[in-house]
Coordinates of C-alpha atoms in Angstrom, one line a residue:
A1 CA 84.1 31.7 -14.7
A2 CA 84.9 33.5 -17.8
A3 CA 81.4 33.5 -18.9
G4 CA 80.9 37.2 -18.7
G5 CA 79.7 37.7 -15.2
C6 CA 78.6 34.2 -14.5
G7 CA 79.1 32.6 -11.1
R8 CA 82.0 30.2 -10.6
G9 CA 81.5 27.2 -12.5
A10 CA 78.5 28.4 -14.5
A11 CA 78.5 27.4 -18.4
A12 CA 79.8 29.5 -20.8
P13 CA 76.9 31.3 -22.6
V14 CA 75.6 30.0 -26.3
V15 CA 76.4 31.2 -29.3
V16 CA 74.2 32.8 -31.7
T17 CA 75.5 34.0 -34.9
V18 CA 74.3 36.3 -37.6
A19 CA 76.0 35.4 -40.9
V20 CA 76.9 38.6 -43.3
Q21 CA 77.4 37.7 -47.0
A22 CA 78.7 40.7 -48.9
P23 CA 81.4 41.6 -51.3
L24 CA 84.5 42.3 -49.2
T25 CA 87.1 42.3 -51.9
G26 CA 87.2 43.4 -55.5
P27 CA 85.5 46.6 -56.8
R28 CA 82.7 46.5 -54.5
A29 CA 84.5 45.9 -51.4
D30 CA 83.6 49.4 -50.2
L31 CA 79.6 48.6 -50.5
G32 CA 80.4 45.2 -48.7
R33 CA 82.3 47.0 -45.6
A34 CA 79.5 49.5 -45.2
V35 CA 77.0 46.3 -44.8
L36 CA 79.2 44.4 -42.6
Q37 CA 79.8 47.6 -40.3
G38 CA 76.2 48.6 -40.2
A39 CA 75.7 44.8 -39.4
G40 CA 78.2 44.9 -36.6
L41 CA 77.0 48.2 -35.1
A42 CA 73.6 46.5 -34.4
V43 CA 74.8 43.5 -33.0
E44 CA 77.3 45.7 -30.6
E45 CA 74.1 47.7 -29.5
L46 CA 72.1 44.5 -28.9
R47 CA 74.9 42.2 -27.6
P48 CA 74.3 42.9 -24.0
A49 CA 70.8 42.3 -23.7
W50 CA 71.6 39.2 -25.6
R51 CA 74.4 38.2 -23.0
S52 CA 71.8 38.7 -19.9
R53 CA 69.8 36.0 -21.5
G54 CA 72.9 33.7 -21.6
V55 CA 73.6 34.1 -25.2
S56 CA 76.7 35.4 -26.8
L57 CA 75.7 37.4 -30.0
E58 CA 78.2 37.2 -32.8
V59 CA 79.0 37.8 -36.5
A60 CA 80.6 36.0 -39.3
A61 CA 81.6 37.4 -42.3
Y62 CA 81.3 35.9 -45.7
D63 CA 82.9 37.3 -49.3
E64 CA 80.6 36.8 -52.1
A65 CA 82.8 38.9 -54.5
D66 CA 83.7 35.8 -56.1
P67 CA 80.1 34.3 -57.2
R68 CA 81.4 30.6 -57.1
Q69 CA 82.8 31.5 -53.4
G70 CA 79.6 33.4 -52.3
V71 CA 77.3 30.1 -53.3
A72 CA 79.8 27.8 -51.6
N73 CA 79.5 29.9 -48.3
A74 CA 76.1 28.9 -48.4
E75 CA 77.3 25.4 -47.4
L76 CA 79.4 26.9 -44.7
V77 CA 76.7 28.9 -43.2
A78 CA 74.2 25.9 -43.3
A79 CA 76.7 23.9 -41.7
D80 CA 77.4 26.2 -38.7
L81 CA 74.4 25.5 -36.2
T82 CA 75.3 28.7 -34.5
V83 CA 73.8 30.7 -37.2
I84 CA 70.6 32.1 -36.8
G85 CA 69.9 33.7 -40.3
V86 CA 71.9 35.7 -42.8
V87 CA 72.1 39.3 -43.5
G88 CA 73.6 40.8 -47.2
H89 CA 73.9 39.7 -50.5
L90 CA 74.4 42.4 -53.2
D91 CA 74.6 40.1 -55.9
S92 CA 71.7 38.3 -57.2
D93 CA 73.6 35.9 -59.3
V94 CA 75.0 34.5 -55.9
A95 CA 72.2 35.1 -53.8
V96 CA 69.5 33.3 -55.9
P97 CA 71.6 29.7 -55.8
A98 CA 72.6 30.2 -52.3
S99 CA 69.2 30.5 -51.0
E100 CA 68.2 27.2 -52.1
R101 CA 70.6 25.8 -49.8
Y102 CA 69.4 28.1 -47.1
E103 CA 66.0 26.9 -47.7
Q104 CA 67.2 23.3 -47.1
A105 CA 68.9 24.3 -43.6
G106 CA 65.9 26.4 -42.5
V107 CA 68.0 29.5 -42.6
P108 CA 66.6 32.8 -43.1
V109 CA 68.1 35.2 -45.2
I110 CA 67.3 38.8 -45.4
A111 CA 68.7 40.4 -48.8
L112 CA 69.8 43.9 -48.7
A113 CA 70.1 44.5 -52.5
V114 CA 68.8 41.2 -54.2
T115 CA 66.5 42.7 -57.1
A116 CA 66.3 39.6 -59.2
P117 CA 62.4 39.1 -59.0
E118 CA 62.9 35.1 -59.0
F119 CA 64.5 35.4 -55.5
T120 CA 61.1 35.8 -53.7
R121 CA 59.2 34.3 -56.7
R122 CA 59.9 30.4 -56.0
G123 CA 58.0 29.9 -52.9
L124 CA 60.9 29.5 -50.5
A125 CA 59.9 29.7 -46.8
T126 CA 63.3 31.6 -45.9
A127 CA 64.0 34.1 -48.4
F128 CA 63.2 38.0 -47.8
R129 CA 64.2 41.3 -49.3
L130 CA 64.0 44.8 -48.4
L131 CA 64.3 46.5 -51.7
P132 CA 62.3 46.3 -54.8
P133 CA 63.0 44.0 -57.5
D134 CA 64.2 44.6 -61.0
D135 CA 60.9 44.8 -62.6
V136 CA 59.9 47.9 -60.4
Q137 CA 63.6 49.3 -61.1
G138 CA 63.3 48.5 -64.7
R139 CA 60.0 50.3 -65.2
A140 CA 60.9 53.4 -62.9
A141 CA 63.9 53.8 -65.2
A142 CA 62.1 53.8 -68.3
R143 CA 59.9 56.5 -67.2
F144 CA 62.8 58.5 -66.1
A145 CA 64.1 58.1 -69.3
R146 CA 60.8 59.0 -71.2
E147 CA 59.5 61.7 -68.7
T148 CA 62.5 63.5 -67.3
L149 CA 65.5 62.8 -69.7
K150 CA 63.2 63.2 -72.6
A151 CA 64.6 60.7 -74.5
R152 CA 62.6 59.4 -77.8
A153 CA 64.9 56.1 -78.5
A154 CA 66.6 54.2 -76.5
F155 CA 69.6 51.6 -77.2
V156 CA 69.2 48.9 -74.5
V157 CA 72.3 46.9 -73.3
H158 CA 72.9 44.0 -71.0
D159 CA 75.7 42.2 -69.7
R160 CA 74.0 38.7 -70.0
T161 CA 73.7 38.2 -66.3
G162 CA 70.7 37.2 -64.6
Y163 CA 70.4 40.6 -63.1
G164 CA 71.3 42.5 -66.0
Q165 CA 68.6 40.6 -68.4
E166 CA 66.1 40.8 -66.0
L167 CA 66.7 44.8 -65.8
A168 CA 66.9 45.1 -69.4
D169 CA 63.8 43.6 -70.1
A170 CA 61.9 45.3 -67.5
F171 CA 63.0 48.7 -69.1
R172 CA 62.3 47.5 -72.6
A173 CA 58.8 46.5 -71.8
E174 CA 57.8 49.9 -69.9
A175 CA 59.5 51.8 -72.7
E176 CA 57.3 50.0 -75.5
R177 CA 54.2 50.9 -73.3
S178 CA 55.3 54.6 -72.7
G179 CA 56.1 55.3 -76.4
L180 CA 59.7 55.2 -75.9
R181 CA 61.4 53.4 -79.2
V182 CA 63.7 50.9 -78.2
S183 CA 66.3 51.1 -81.5
A184 CA 68.2 47.9 -80.0
Y185 CA 68.7 45.6 -77.6
R186 CA 72.2 44.2 -77.1
G187 CA 74.0 41.5 -74.7
L188 CA 77.7 42.4 -74.1
V189 CA 80.4 39.4 -74.4
E190 CA 82.5 40.5 -71.3
G191 CA 85.8 41.8 -72.4
S192 CA 84.7 42.2 -76.0
P193 CA 85.5 45.1 -78.1
L194 CA 83.2 48.0 -77.9
A195 CA 84.0 50.2 -80.6
E196 CA 81.3 48.6 -83.2
L197 CA 78.6 48.9 -80.7
A198 CA 79.5 52.7 -80.5
D199 CA 79.3 52.9 -83.9
E200 CA 75.9 50.8 -83.9
V201 CA 74.4 53.5 -81.2
K202 CA 75.3 56.2 -83.5
A203 CA 73.7 54.4 -86.6
T204 CA 70.3 53.7 -84.8
G205 CA 70.0 57.4 -84.1
A206 CA 69.4 56.6 -80.2
D207 CA 69.6 59.6 -77.7
L208 CA 69.9 57.4 -74.8
V209 CA 71.8 54.5 -73.7
F210 CA 70.3 51.8 -71.1
Y211 CA 73.0 49.9 -69.2
A212 CA 71.7 46.9 -67.2
G213 CA 74.7 45.0 -65.7
D214 CA 77.6 45.0 -63.1
E215 CA 79.9 48.3 -62.8
E216 CA 82.9 47.1 -64.5
E217 CA 81.3 46.3 -68.0
G218 CA 79.3 49.6 -67.1
A219 CA 82.7 51.5 -67.0
R220 CA 84.0 49.8 -70.0
L221 CA 80.7 51.0 -72.1
A222 CA 81.1 54.7 -70.7
R223 CA 84.8 54.6 -71.5
A224 CA 84.1 53.3 -75.3
L225 CA 80.9 55.7 -75.9
R226 CA 82.8 58.8 -74.9
R227 CA 86.3 57.5 -76.7
E228 CA 83.9 57.0 -80.1
G229 CA 82.3 60.4 -79.5
V230 CA 78.6 58.9 -78.9
G231 CA 77.3 61.9 -76.3
V232 CA 74.1 60.5 -75.9
A233 CA 73.1 60.2 -72.4
L234 CA 73.9 57.0 -70.4
L235 CA 71.4 55.8 -68.0
G236 CA 72.5 52.7 -65.8
G237 CA 70.7 50.3 -63.3
D238 CA 71.3 50.5 -59.4
S239 CA 74.9 48.4 -59.9
L240 CA 76.2 51.9 -60.9
D241 CA 75.2 53.1 -57.4
G242 CA 78.7 53.1 -55.9
P243 CA 82.0 54.1 -56.0
A244 CA 83.2 51.5 -58.4
F245 CA 81.9 52.6 -61.3
A246 CA 82.8 56.3 -60.9
A247 CA 86.6 55.1 -60.0
L248 CA 86.6 52.5 -63.3
A249 CA 85.1 54.9 -66.0
G250 CA 87.0 58.1 -64.5
E251 CA 86.4 61.1 -66.5
A252 CA 84.0 59.1 -68.8
A253 CA 81.5 58.7 -66.0
R254 CA 80.6 62.4 -65.7
G255 CA 77.0 62.7 -66.7
T256 CA 76.2 59.1 -66.5
Y257 CA 72.6 58.6 -64.7
Y258 CA 72.0 55.8 -62.6
V259 CA 69.2 54.3 -60.4
S260 CA 69.5 54.0 -56.4
L261 CA 67.2 52.1 -54.2
V262 CA 68.8 52.6 -51.1
P263 CA 67.8 54.9 -48.7
D264 CA 69.9 58.5 -47.7
P265 CA 70.8 58.1 -43.9
E266 CA 70.9 62.2 -43.8
A267 CA 67.6 62.5 -45.4
L268 CA 66.0 60.6 -42.7
P269 CA 65.2 62.3 -39.8
Q270 CA 65.0 59.0 -37.7
A271 CA 68.2 58.0 -38.9
R272 CA 70.7 61.1 -38.1
A273 CA 71.6 60.0 -34.6
W274 CA 72.4 56.9 -35.8
A275 CA 74.2 58.2 -38.7
A276 CA 76.4 60.1 -36.2
A277 CA 76.8 57.3 -34.4
Y278 CA 78.4 55.4 -37.3
R279 CA 80.6 58.3 -38.0
Q280 CA 82.0 58.1 -34.4
R281 CA 82.6 54.2 -34.3
Y282 CA 83.7 53.5 -38.2
G283 CA 85.3 57.3 -38.8
E284 CA 83.7 57.6 -42.3
E285 CA 80.0 58.5 -43.9
P286 CA 77.3 55.9 -43.5
H287 CA 76.1 54.7 -46.9
G288 CA 72.5 53.3 -47.5
L289 CA 73.5 49.9 -47.3
A290 CA 74.8 50.3 -43.8
L291 CA 71.4 51.6 -42.6
L292 CA 69.7 48.6 -44.3
A293 CA 72.3 46.0 -42.7
Y294 CA 71.9 47.5 -39.2
D295 CA 68.1 47.4 -39.5
A296 CA 67.9 43.8 -40.9
V297 CA 69.9 42.7 -37.9
R298 CA 67.6 43.9 -35.9
L299 CA 64.6 42.6 -37.7
L300 CA 66.4 39.2 -37.8
L301 CA 67.0 39.3 -34.2
A302 CA 63.5 40.5 -33.2
A303 CA 62.1 37.7 -35.2
A304 CA 64.5 35.3 -33.1
H305 CA 63.5 36.7 -29.9
R306 CA 59.8 36.3 -30.8
A307 CA 60.5 32.5 -32.0
G308 CA 62.3 31.6 -28.9
E309 CA 59.9 33.0 -26.4
G310 CA 59.1 30.3 -23.6
R311 CA 62.2 28.2 -24.5
G312 CA 64.2 29.5 -21.5
A313 CA 67.5 31.8 -21.0
G314 CA 70.4 30.4 -23.1
V315 CA 68.0 28.2 -25.6
P316 CA 68.6 29.7 -29.3
P317 CA 65.3 29.5 -31.2
E318 CA 65.2 27.3 -34.0
R319 CA 66.0 28.5 -37.6
H320 CA 63.0 27.7 -39.5
R321 CA 60.8 29.1 -36.6
V322 CA 62.8 32.2 -37.1
A323 CA 61.9 32.3 -41.0
A324 CA 58.3 31.8 -39.7
A325 CA 58.4 34.7 -37.4
L326 CA 59.8 37.0 -39.8
R327 CA 56.5 36.7 -41.7
E328 CA 54.8 37.9 -38.7
V329 CA 57.1 41.0 -37.2
R330 CA 56.0 44.3 -38.3
F331 CA 59.1 46.4 -37.6
A332 CA 59.8 50.1 -37.5
G333 CA 63.4 50.4 -38.9
L334 CA 65.5 53.7 -39.5
S335 CA 65.0 53.1 -42.9
G336 CA 61.3 52.9 -43.2
P337 CA 58.7 50.3 -41.6
I338 CA 59.5 46.8 -43.0
A339 CA 56.8 44.1 -43.5
F340 CA 57.0 40.8 -45.5
D341 CA 54.2 39.6 -47.9
E342 CA 53.5 36.4 -48.6
R343 CA 56.1 36.0 -50.9
G344 CA 59.0 37.9 -48.6
D345 CA 59.1 40.9 -50.1
N346 CA 58.9 44.1 -48.2
A347 CA 55.4 45.6 -48.7
H348 CA 56.8 49.2 -47.8
A349 CA 59.9 49.0 -50.3
G350 CA 58.2 51.5 -52.2
G351 CA 59.4 54.1 -49.8
L352 CA 62.8 53.2 -50.5
G353 CA 63.0 54.4 -54.1
P354 CA 64.0 54.3 -56.7
R355 CA 65.7 57.5 -57.0
F356 CA 68.0 59.2 -59.9
F357 CA 71.3 60.6 -59.8
R358 CA 73.9 62.2 -62.2
V359 CA 77.1 61.8 -61.7
E360 CA 79.3 64.9 -61.9
D361 CA 82.4 64.5 -59.5
G362 CA 82.7 61.3 -58.7
Y363 CA 80.4 59.2 -56.3
P364 CA 78.2 60.1 -55.0
G365 CA 76.1 61.4 -57.7
V366 CA 73.9 64.7 -57.8
P367 CA 70.1 63.9 -57.1
V368 CA 67.9 64.7 -59.8
P369 CA 65.0 66.6 -58.5
D370 CA 61.4 65.5 -59.8
A371 CA 62.6 62.5 -61.6
G372 CA 59.6 61.1 -63.3
G373 CA 60.4 57.6 -62.3
G374 CA 59.0 58.4 -58.9
A375 CA 59.0 56.2 -56.1
A376 CA 58.0 52.5 -56.8
P377 CA 55.0 50.9 -56.0
S378 CA 54.7 48.1 -53.7
P379 CA 56.3 44.8 -55.6
R380 CA 53.4 43.0 -54.3

């Protein structure tokens, strides 16, 4: 009788859960909260329609701020048979190993900001992503450095993570193709002194430092360069696209350029009503990741509905069938059209970026008009 309008003695509705993996603590908690809120808004809107079919639609949040816990969360997700799919993941070093467990359990995952190329290049049936991978981002950043910033020599630094090295390698390869000299290529040891690296930047004559890695090491690098009087341009990957870098670097962040892959809800006419609803619901401005999470949940549930056709009310579809349906659905998202290719990459990812910004007074930065990086090509 407690089953939301069912008659006396009727069975409680079947529970179907959307799992959200995102950093909910630590320096990127603001971004993780945006992901969770965007996903939650989609579930709130769709819940009545699913309840009418005898299904209670829920969200389960998992914190990936600690990479080890993020990977362990995949075991919990796989074991929860109410979970129909995963939305989220901002950390490639979590998403890549976690996706192996999702694959074993047949759980589809729609990654929002996982840019490691290998995520969708291992032949997994359950791995999908919305944004362009690191090789696309790295090539665009090198073109931006050469064509817009007019750099002649780049000092390339990464943080030795899979994300950092992939991005740095892509930047270096494109720089060398385009005539931008790479004066040095260095991997940072976490927590090591950076004064010597700053001196090396001066000695090589580089007029730009490209940094590929997380926001904490990026902030440390920015502070060290400014402290040692290195005034060359600093350009970072999409990990600097968030409030954490600007907050951690403080005044040293000023003048830093960064890549952004996420859409701007205010710049998309079709998303403005959604942005207003988001503000009313949560009392804050919507981040592009919230919009991507909203679209990802709606896409996942559209695939679930398609996979469950003919199974009867209150009978959820099998998870591997949802993954198969995701390869067939053509979805008109508020962030733009979404259709996955044979790898699981979004064939329309080129419309989402990259864009380039300059930090002036904290986050978000100021858009750089007519950036030479341009729109990303399709990752196919």
